[in-house]
Amino acid sequence: MSGLKQELGLAQGIGLLSTSLLGTGVFAVPALAALVAGNNSLWAWPVLIILVFPIAIVFAILGRHYPSAGGVAHFVG
């Protein structure tokens, strides 16, 4: 058996989810949204969190049923 740690904590899960789904756009989009929508763009964040939450739950269920150190590549490949 390899020495890989096969578990994710909350911080690792949030990091994995934010980088795989949101990508680097999370750094550029807020500035553009603020230019277009002003202060109303702040409402987009809670809405996006609500929309992304079901995807996070699916990843959690997949990770629990099919534990692998391969991550997302294991599910798709």
PDB file of C-alpha atoms in Angstrom:
ATOM      1  CA  MET A   1       0.000   0.000   0.000  1.00  0.00           C
ATOM      2  CA  SER A   2       1.275   3.439  -0.882  1.00  0.00           C
ATOM      3  CA  GLY A   3       1.856   6.159   1.668  1.00  0.00           C
ATOM      4  CA  LEU A   4      -0.775   8.472   0.143  1.00  0.00           C
ATOM      5  CA  LYS A   5      -3.167  10.014   2.595  1.00  0.00           C
ATOM      6  CA  GLN A   6      -6.594   9.162   1.172  1.00  0.00           C
ATOM      7  CA  GLU A   7      -8.795  11.689   2.889  1.00  0.00           C
ATOM      8  CA  LEU A   8      -9.708  15.319   2.427  1.00  0.00           C
ATOM      9  CA  GLY A   9     -10.566  17.803   5.113  1.00  0.00           C
ATOM     10  CA  LEU A  10     -12.944  20.729   4.748  1.00  0.00           C
ATOM     11  CA  ALA A  11     -10.214  23.173   3.700  1.00  0.00           C
ATOM     12  CA  GLN A  12      -8.838  20.784   1.070  1.00  0.00           C
ATOM     13  CA  GLY A  13     -12.323  20.106  -0.263  1.00  0.00           C
ATOM     14  CA  ILE A  14     -13.101  23.795  -0.584  1.00  0.00           C
ATOM     15  CA  GLY A  15      -9.783  24.394  -2.323  1.00  0.00           C
ATOM     16  CA  LEU A  16     -10.323  21.518  -4.730  1.00  0.00           C
ATOM     17  CA  LEU A  17     -13.860  22.601  -5.535  1.00  0.00           C
ATOM     18  CA  SER A  18     -12.975  26.247  -6.044  1.00  0.00           C
ATOM     19  CA  THR A  19     -10.045  25.539  -8.349  1.00  0.00           C
ATOM     20  CA  SER A  20     -11.701  22.816 -10.407  1.00  0.00           C
ATOM     21  CA  LEU A  21     -15.040  24.580 -10.909  1.00  0.00           C
ATOM     22  CA  LEU A  22     -14.271  28.262 -10.643  1.00  0.00           C
ATOM     23  CA  GLY A  23     -10.736  28.333 -12.004  1.00  0.00           C
ATOM     24  CA  THR A  24      -8.803  31.552 -12.241  1.00  0.00           C
ATOM     25  CA  GLY A  25     -11.888  33.505 -13.275  1.00  0.00           C
ATOM     26  CA  VAL A  26     -12.658  33.917  -9.584  1.00  0.00           C
ATOM     27  CA  PHE A  27      -9.946  36.589  -9.521  1.00  0.00           C
ATOM     28  CA  ALA A  28     -10.943  38.483 -12.679  1.00  0.00           C
ATOM     29  CA  VAL A  29     -14.738  38.286 -12.698  1.00  0.00           C
ATOM     30  CA  PRO A  30     -15.457  40.262  -9.481  1.00  0.00           C
ATOM     31  CA  ALA A  31     -13.730  43.357 -10.850  1.00  0.00           C
ATOM     32  CA  LEU A  32     -15.599  43.120 -14.147  1.00  0.00           C
ATOM     33  CA  ALA A  33     -18.907  42.496 -12.382  1.00  0.00           C
ATOM     34  CA  ALA A  34     -18.344  45.516 -10.141  1.00  0.00           C
ATOM     35  CA  LEU A  35     -17.764  47.685 -13.205  1.00  0.00           C
ATOM     36  CA  VAL A  36     -20.954  46.494 -14.878  1.00  0.00           C
ATOM     37  CA  ALA A  37     -23.382  46.030 -11.972  1.00  0.00           C
ATOM     38  CA  GLY A  38     -21.841  48.101  -9.179  1.00  0.00           C
ATOM     39  CA  ASN A  39     -22.793  47.096  -5.643  1.00  0.00           C
ATOM     40  CA  ASN A  40     -25.466  44.723  -6.936  1.00  0.00           C
ATOM     41  CA  SER A  41     -22.691  42.392  -8.054  1.00  0.00           C
ATOM     42  CA  LEU A  42     -22.195  41.411  -4.406  1.00  0.00           C
ATOM     43  CA  TRP A  43     -25.492  39.498  -4.552  1.00  0.00           C
ATOM     44  CA  ALA A  44     -23.975  37.190  -7.165  1.00  0.00           C
ATOM     45  CA  TRP A  45     -21.726  35.485  -4.589  1.00  0.00           C
ATOM     46  CA  PRO A  46     -24.479  34.071  -2.353  1.00  0.00           C
ATOM     47  CA  VAL A  47     -26.416  32.995  -5.448  1.00  0.00           C
ATOM     48  CA  LEU A  48     -23.357  31.242  -6.882  1.00  0.00           C
ATOM     49  CA  ILE A  49     -22.672  29.492  -3.583  1.00  0.00           C
ATOM     50  CA  ILE A  50     -26.234  28.169  -3.567  1.00  0.00           C
ATOM     51  CA  LEU A  51     -25.881  26.978  -7.176  1.00  0.00           C
ATOM     52  CA  VAL A  52     -22.490  25.297  -6.644  1.00  0.00           C
ATOM     53  CA  PHE A  53     -23.484  23.568  -3.402  1.00  0.00           C
ATOM     54  CA  PRO A  54     -25.293  20.639  -5.123  1.00  0.00           C
ATOM     55  CA  ILE A  55     -22.189  19.993  -7.231  1.00  0.00           C
ATOM     56  CA  ALA A  56     -20.097  19.898  -4.071  1.00  0.00           C
ATOM     57  CA  ILE A  57     -22.517  17.372  -2.576  1.00  0.00           C
ATOM     58  CA  VAL A  58     -22.199  15.167  -5.680  1.00  0.00           C
ATOM     59  CA  PHE A  59     -18.406  15.233  -5.385  1.00  0.00           C
ATOM     60  CA  ALA A  60     -18.673  14.360  -1.697  1.00  0.00           C
ATOM     61  CA  ILE A  61     -20.949  11.399  -2.442  1.00  0.00           C
ATOM     62  CA  LEU A  62     -18.679  10.171  -5.244  1.00  0.00           C
ATOM     63  CA  GLY A  63     -15.645  10.484  -3.002  1.00  0.00           C
ATOM     64  CA  ARG A  64     -17.329   8.523  -0.244  1.00  0.00           C
ATOM     65  CA  HIS A  65     -18.568   5.712  -2.505  1.00  0.00           C
ATOM     66  CA  TYR A  66     -15.454   5.472  -4.692  1.00  0.00           C
ATOM     67  CA  PRO A  67     -12.442   6.433  -2.560  1.00  0.00           C
ATOM     68  CA  SER A  68      -9.382   7.012  -4.723  1.00  0.00           C
ATOM     69  CA  ALA A  69      -6.339   9.244  -4.660  1.00  0.00           C
ATOM     70  CA  GLY A  70      -7.036  10.030  -8.336  1.00  0.00           C
ATOM     71  CA  GLY A  71      -9.626  12.692  -7.565  1.00  0.00           C
ATOM     72  CA  VAL A  72     -11.830  13.942 -10.391  1.00  0.00           C
ATOM     73  CA  ALA A  73      -9.697  12.185 -13.010  1.00  0.00           C
ATOM     74  CA  HIS A  74     -10.669   8.864 -11.430  1.00  0.00           C
ATOM     75  CA  PHE A  75     -14.386   9.596 -11.892  1.00  0.00           C
ATOM     76  CA  VAL A  76     -14.161  10.766 -15.493  1.00  0.00           C
ATOM     77  CA  GLY A  77     -11.419   8.514 -16.774  1.00  0.00           C
TER      78      GLY A  77
END
